[in-house]
Every structure is written in structure tokens, then in C-alpha cells.
């Protein structure tokens, strides 16, 4: 199964991104982003409005998401030496 996204560039040339190499993503891959978003939301609630600029906020989000992803990968990894193999697509 191959998933492709097509978009029009500035000169109307088709730009194609192929995500088929990513394979099956684990839950910890996606939950890391969610944990980062929740922590940033709590930070925004706790600080005065306008005290954090957008670039700093994006840097905080990226850092917290990476840390959450690394922690989740550490705790939810499979047994040492074991590799997951997917032979079928659950959508078939």
C-alpha cells in the first residue's frame, strides 16, 4: 500500500511526497505529540497572555514532544532482539 500526497508548487508543478517507507507507526510515536501539546497547553494556561512568543512556543513544543517520545519508546519497547513484522494491512 502506498500513500501519496500531491500539492501544487509556486509554478503549478506537481510535488509528490511518498510516505510508504514509514511502515506501521506505534502508538508511542503519535502519543508523544499529544503529550507535548497537553504540556504546552498547561504552560499557556499558567503564564500571562503574550509572554511567550510563537517561535519559543514551537521550540518548547518540539522539545517536550521529543522528550515524551523518547520516554514512551523506552518504556514500551519490545523485548531485546525482537522485531515486529507486519505481513498484512489491517484495512484489507
C-alpha positions as YAML, in Angstrom:
chain: A
units: angstrom
residues:
- id: 1
  name: UNK
  ca: [0.00, 0.00, 0.00]
- id: 2
  name: UNK
  ca: [1.42, 3.33, -0.99]
- id: 3
  name: UNK
  ca: [0.13, 6.67, 0.24]
- id: 4
  name: UNK
  ca: [0.98, 9.75, -1.76]
- id: 5
  name: UNK
  ca: [0.21, 13.42, -1.23]
- id: 6
  name: UNK
  ca: [0.18, 15.78, -4.17]
- id: 7
  name: UNK
  ca: [0.34, 19.56, -3.92]
- id: 8
  name: UNK
  ca: [0.79, 22.38, -6.41]
- id: 9
  name: UNK
  ca: [4.02, 24.33, -6.14]
- id: 10
  name: UNK
  ca: [4.56, 28.01, -6.96]
- id: 11
  name: UNK
  ca: [4.88, 27.22, -10.68]
- id: 12
  name: UNK
  ca: [1.99, 24.73, -10.72]
- id: 13
  name: UNK
  ca: [4.37, 21.79, -10.86]
- id: 14
  name: UNK
  ca: [3.18, 18.70, -9.03]
- id: 15
  name: UNK
  ca: [5.13, 17.97, -5.85]
- id: 16
  name: UNK
  ca: [4.81, 14.42, -4.58]
- id: 17
  name: UNK
  ca: [5.71, 13.09, -1.11]
- id: 18
  name: UNK
  ca: [5.83, 9.33, -0.62]
- id: 19
  name: UNK
  ca: [5.18, 8.10, 2.93]
- id: 20
  name: UNK
  ca: [5.20, 4.36, 2.17]
- id: 21
  name: UNK
  ca: [8.65, 3.94, 3.78]
- id: 22
  name: UNK
  ca: [7.28, 4.81, 7.23]
- id: 23
  name: UNK
  ca: [5.52, 1.47, 7.72]
- id: 24
  name: UNK
  ca: [3.34, 0.91, 10.77]
- id: 25
  name: UNK
  ca: [3.67, 3.63, 13.41]
- id: 26
  name: UNK
  ca: [3.38, 2.61, 17.02]
- id: 27
  name: UNK
  ca: [1.10, 4.39, 19.46]
- id: 28
  name: UNK
  ca: [4.10, 5.90, 21.24]
- id: 29
  name: UNK
  ca: [5.02, 7.71, 18.01]
- id: 30
  name: UNK
  ca: [1.76, 9.62, 17.98]
- id: 31
  name: UNK
  ca: [1.17, 9.96, 21.71]
- id: 32
  name: UNK
  ca: [4.47, 11.85, 22.09]
- id: 33
  name: UNK
  ca: [2.96, 14.70, 20.06]
- id: 34
  name: UNK
  ca: [-0.19, 14.63, 22.17]
- id: 35
  name: UNK
  ca: [1.78, 14.77, 25.43]
- id: 36
  name: UNK
  ca: [3.77, 17.72, 24.08]
- id: 37
  name: UNK
  ca: [0.57, 19.53, 23.11]
- id: 38
  name: UNK
  ca: [-1.01, 18.97, 26.53]
- id: 39
  name: UNK
  ca: [2.10, 20.23, 28.33]
- id: 40
  name: UNK
  ca: [2.25, 23.33, 26.11]
- id: 41
  name: UNK
  ca: [-1.45, 23.97, 26.77]
- id: 42
  name: UNK
  ca: [-0.83, 23.76, 30.52]
- id: 43
  name: UNK
  ca: [2.11, 26.15, 30.13]
- id: 44
  name: UNK
  ca: [-0.08, 28.62, 28.24]
- id: 45
  name: UNK
  ca: [-2.74, 28.46, 30.95]
- id: 46
  name: UNK
  ca: [-0.15, 29.04, 33.68]
- id: 47
  name: UNK
  ca: [1.60, 32.04, 32.06]
- id: 48
  name: UNK
  ca: [0.26, 35.54, 31.33]
- id: 49
  name: UNK
  ca: [-1.11, 36.11, 27.84]
- id: 50
  name: UNK
  ca: [1.50, 37.19, 25.31]
- id: 51
  name: UNK
  ca: [4.50, 36.39, 27.50]
- id: 52
  name: UNK
  ca: [5.71, 33.55, 25.24]
- id: 53
  name: UNK
  ca: [6.35, 34.28, 21.57]
- id: 54
  name: UNK
  ca: [5.39, 31.82, 18.85]
- id: 55
  name: UNK
  ca: [8.95, 30.70, 17.94]
- id: 56
  name: UNK
  ca: [9.73, 29.98, 21.60]
- id: 57
  name: UNK
  ca: [6.41, 28.19, 21.99]
- id: 58
  name: UNK
  ca: [7.14, 25.98, 18.96]
- id: 59
  name: UNK
  ca: [10.60, 25.21, 20.33]
- id: 60
  name: UNK
  ca: [9.10, 24.22, 23.69]
- id: 61
  name: UNK
  ca: [6.50, 22.04, 21.94]
- id: 62
  name: UNK
  ca: [9.13, 20.28, 19.82]
- id: 63
  name: UNK
  ca: [11.39, 19.69, 22.82]
- id: 64
  name: UNK
  ca: [8.61, 18.37, 25.06]
- id: 65
  name: UNK
  ca: [7.27, 16.12, 22.27]
- id: 66
  name: UNK
  ca: [10.73, 14.68, 21.66]
- id: 67
  name: UNK
  ca: [11.28, 14.01, 25.37]
- id: 68
  name: UNK
  ca: [7.83, 12.38, 25.68]
- id: 69
  name: UNK
  ca: [8.51, 10.24, 22.59]
- id: 70
  name: UNK
  ca: [11.88, 9.09, 23.94]
- id: 71
  name: UNK
  ca: [10.39, 8.22, 27.34]
- id: 72
  name: UNK
  ca: [7.49, 6.30, 25.74]
- id: 73
  name: UNK
  ca: [9.89, 4.47, 23.39]
- id: 74
  name: UNK
  ca: [11.97, 3.43, 26.39]
- id: 75
  name: UNK
  ca: [9.07, 2.10, 28.44]
- id: 76
  name: UNK
  ca: [7.06, 0.46, 25.63]
- id: 77
  name: UNK
  ca: [9.82, -1.13, 23.57]
- id: 78
  name: UNK
  ca: [9.64, -4.82, 22.76]
- id: 79
  name: UNK
  ca: [11.92, -7.46, 24.22]
- id: 80
  name: UNK
  ca: [15.59, -7.11, 23.26]
- id: 81
  name: UNK
  ca: [16.33, -8.53, 19.82]
- id: 82
  name: UNK
  ca: [12.66, -8.88, 18.87]
- id: 83
  name: UNK
  ca: [11.48, -7.11, 15.74]
- id: 84
  name: UNK
  ca: [7.86, -6.51, 14.73]
- id: 85
  name: UNK
  ca: [6.95, -7.79, 11.26]
- id: 86
  name: UNK
  ca: [3.65, -6.87, 9.63]
- id: 87
  name: UNK
  ca: [2.57, -9.19, 6.83]
- id: 88
  name: UNK
  ca: [-0.88, -7.75, 6.24]
- id: 89
  name: UNK
  ca: [-2.70, -4.47, 6.40]
- id: 90
  name: UNK
  ca: [-5.49, -4.27, 9.00]
- id: 91
  name: UNK
  ca: [-7.57, -2.30, 6.50]
- id: 92
  name: UNK
  ca: [-7.69, -5.16, 3.97]
...
